[in-house]
């Protein structure tokens, strides 16, 4: 049972992290595979290819900077709806390539739903930050998202149970924030 549960929890954590920032968990998983810390089955081991790592790092750096600029961040969130969900699908499926207990297509769909849900929540909440702070709070919110993505990614690999608990906590906090905003605007 543990050989099925841990990859499932790891996949949930990594796809949740991808919903916050697609590039951080992709880069972390690729670097850990390259360093021999983790093992990814084919074709997911391509994440450790130096050219793939370089491409992810460059795109991640551009996203990191762009997400701190009001207006640009909103455009990135629209584009990120596809990128983040796709990264979540890839990361979730990569965790089940090792365990082999879950159909890869089902794993990809689960990752797509988790990352897409986190990304959608993030996209709905960001305009609240923009409106409440005239865009000045967006770099802070973006930095918190990036830090949360990194923390979730590391925990998903090394402490998957903790990662899922943190992911649920973040989603509850986001839900409460959204409910609070709705009450104020109602």
Coordinates of C-alpha atoms in Angstrom, one line a residue:
X1 CA 0.0 0.0 0.0
X2 CA 2.8 2.4 0.8
X3 CA 4.4 1.9 -2.6
X4 CA 1.1 3.2 -4.1
X5 CA 0.3 5.9 -1.5
X6 CA 3.6 7.8 -1.5
X7 CA 3.8 8.4 -5.2
X8 CA 0.1 9.4 -5.1
X9 CA 0.8 12.0 -2.4
X10 CA 4.0 13.1 -4.1
X11 CA 2.1 13.6 -7.4
X12 CA -0.6 15.6 -5.6
X13 CA 2.1 17.8 -3.9
X14 CA 4.1 18.4 -7.1
X15 CA 1.0 19.1 -9.2
X16 CA -0.2 21.6 -6.5
X17 CA 3.2 23.2 -6.6
X18 CA 2.9 23.4 -10.4
X19 CA -0.4 25.3 -10.0
X20 CA 1.5 28.0 -8.2
X21 CA 4.6 28.0 -10.4
X22 CA 5.0 25.5 -13.2
X23 CA 8.8 25.9 -13.5
X24 CA 9.9 25.4 -9.9
X25 CA 8.7 21.7 -9.5
X26 CA 9.8 20.8 -13.0
X27 CA 13.3 22.2 -12.4
X28 CA 13.5 20.6 -9.0
X29 CA 12.4 17.1 -10.2
X30 CA 14.8 17.4 -13.2
X31 CA 17.7 18.4 -11.0
X32 CA 17.1 15.7 -8.4
X33 CA 16.9 13.1 -11.2
X34 CA 20.1 14.4 -12.7
X35 CA 21.8 14.3 -9.3
X36 CA 20.7 10.7 -8.8
X37 CA 18.5 11.6 -5.8
X38 CA 15.3 10.4 -7.4
X39 CA 14.5 8.0 -10.3
X40 CA 12.1 8.9 -13.1
X41 CA 10.9 6.2 -15.5
X42 CA 11.1 6.9 -19.3
X43 CA 10.0 9.2 -20.8
X44 CA 9.9 11.4 -17.7
X45 CA 13.7 11.1 -17.3
X46 CA 13.9 13.7 -20.1
X47 CA 13.3 16.3 -17.4
X48 CA 16.9 15.7 -16.4
X49 CA 18.3 16.5 -19.8
X50 CA 20.6 19.5 -19.6
X51 CA 18.8 21.3 -22.5
X52 CA 15.4 20.7 -21.0
X53 CA 16.7 22.0 -17.6
X54 CA 18.1 25.0 -19.3
X55 CA 14.8 25.7 -21.1
X56 CA 12.8 25.3 -18.0
X57 CA 15.2 27.6 -16.0
X58 CA 15.1 30.3 -18.7
X59 CA 11.3 30.2 -18.9
X60 CA 11.1 30.1 -15.1
X61 CA 13.3 33.2 -14.8
X62 CA 11.2 35.1 -17.3
X63 CA 8.0 34.0 -15.5
X64 CA 9.5 35.0 -12.1
X65 CA 10.3 38.5 -13.3
X66 CA 7.1 39.0 -15.3
X67 CA 4.8 37.8 -12.5
X68 CA 6.1 40.7 -10.3
X69 CA 4.8 43.3 -12.8
X70 CA 1.2 44.3 -12.6
X71 CA -0.6 43.7 -15.9
X72 CA 2.1 41.4 -17.2
X73 CA 1.3 39.0 -14.3
X74 CA -2.4 38.8 -15.4
X75 CA -1.3 37.9 -19.0
X76 CA 1.0 35.3 -17.6
X77 CA -1.8 33.8 -15.5
X78 CA -4.0 33.4 -18.6
X79 CA -1.1 31.7 -20.4
X80 CA -0.3 29.9 -17.2
X81 CA -3.7 28.2 -17.2
X82 CA -2.3 25.9 -19.9
X83 CA 1.3 25.7 -18.8
X84 CA 0.7 25.2 -15.1
X85 CA -2.0 22.5 -15.7
X86 CA 0.3 20.7 -18.3
X87 CA 3.2 20.8 -15.8
X88 CA 1.0 19.4 -13.1
X89 CA -0.2 16.6 -15.4
X90 CA 3.4 15.8 -16.4
X91 CA 4.7 15.9 -12.8
X92 CA 1.8 13.7 -11.4
X93 CA 2.3 11.2 -14.1
X94 CA 6.1 11.1 -13.6
X95 CA 5.5 10.0 -10.0
X96 CA 3.4 7.1 -11.1
X97 CA 5.8 6.0 -13.7
X98 CA 7.9 4.7 -10.9
X99 CA 5.1 3.0 -8.9
X100 CA 3.2 1.6 -11.9
X101 CA 0.0 1.2 -9.9
X102 CA -1.9 4.0 -11.6
X103 CA -2.7 4.3 -15.3
X104 CA -0.5 7.1 -16.7
X105 CA -3.5 8.8 -18.4
X106 CA -5.4 8.8 -15.1
X107 CA -2.4 10.2 -13.3
X108 CA -2.0 12.9 -15.9
X109 CA -5.7 13.9 -15.6
X110 CA -5.4 14.0 -11.8
X111 CA -2.4 16.3 -12.1
X112 CA -4.1 18.4 -14.7
X113 CA -7.1 18.9 -12.3
X114 CA -5.0 19.7 -9.2
X115 CA -2.6 22.1 -10.9
X116 CA -5.4 23.6 -13.0
X117 CA -7.6 24.1 -9.8
X118 CA -4.7 25.8 -7.9
X119 CA -3.9 28.0 -11.0
X120 CA -7.6 29.0 -11.4
X121 CA -7.8 29.9 -7.7
X122 CA -4.6 31.9 -8.0
X123 CA -5.9 33.7 -11.1
X124 CA -9.2 34.6 -9.4
X125 CA -7.5 36.0 -6.3
X126 CA -4.7 38.0 -8.0
X127 CA -7.1 40.8 -9.2
X128 CA -8.1 41.2 -5.6
X129 CA -4.5 42.0 -4.7
X130 CA -4.2 44.3 -7.7
X131 CA -7.4 46.2 -6.8
X132 CA -6.7 46.5 -3.1
X133 CA -3.1 47.6 -3.5
X134 CA -3.1 49.3 -6.9
X135 CA -0.8 46.5 -8.0
X136 CA 1.9 47.2 -5.4
X137 CA 1.0 44.0 -3.5
X138 CA 1.4 41.8 -6.5
X139 CA 5.2 41.3 -6.2
X140 CA 4.7 40.2 -2.6
X141 CA 1.8 37.8 -3.5
X142 CA 3.9 36.4 -6.4
X143 CA 6.9 35.9 -4.1
X144 CA 4.7 34.1 -1.6
X145 CA 3.4 31.9 -4.4
X146 CA 6.9 31.1 -5.6
X147 CA 8.1 30.3 -2.1
X148 CA 5.0 28.1 -1.5
X149 CA 5.7 26.3 -4.8
X150 CA 9.3 25.6 -3.8
X151 CA 8.3 24.4 -0.3
X152 CA 5.6 22.2 -1.7
X153 CA 7.9 20.8 -4.3
X154 CA 10.6 19.9 -1.8
X155 CA 8.1 18.4 0.6
X156 CA 6.4 16.5 -2.2
X157 CA 9.6 14.7 -2.9
X158 CA 10.9 14.2 0.6
X159 CA 7.8 14.3 2.8
X160 CA 4.7 13.8 0.6
X161 CA 2.3 13.6 3.5
X162 CA 3.3 17.0 4.8
X163 CA 3.1 18.4 1.3
X164 CA -0.5 17.3 0.9
X165 CA -1.4 18.7 4.3
X166 CA 0.2 22.0 3.4
X167 CA -1.6 22.0 0.0
X168 CA -4.9 21.5 1.6
X169 CA -4.2 24.3 4.1
X170 CA -3.2 26.7 1.3
X171 CA -6.4 25.9 -0.6
X172 CA -8.5 26.4 2.6
X173 CA -6.9 29.8 3.2
X174 CA -7.4 30.7 -0.5
X175 CA -11.1 29.7 -0.2
X176 CA -11.6 31.8 2.9
X177 CA -9.9 34.8 1.3
X178 CA -12.2 34.5 -1.7
X179 CA -15.3 34.1 0.5
X180 CA -14.2 37.2 2.5
X181 CA -13.9 39.2 -0.7
X182 CA -17.2 38.1 -1.9
X183 CA -18.9 39.1 1.4
X184 CA -17.3 42.6 1.1
X185 CA -18.4 43.1 -2.5
X186 CA -21.9 41.7 -1.9

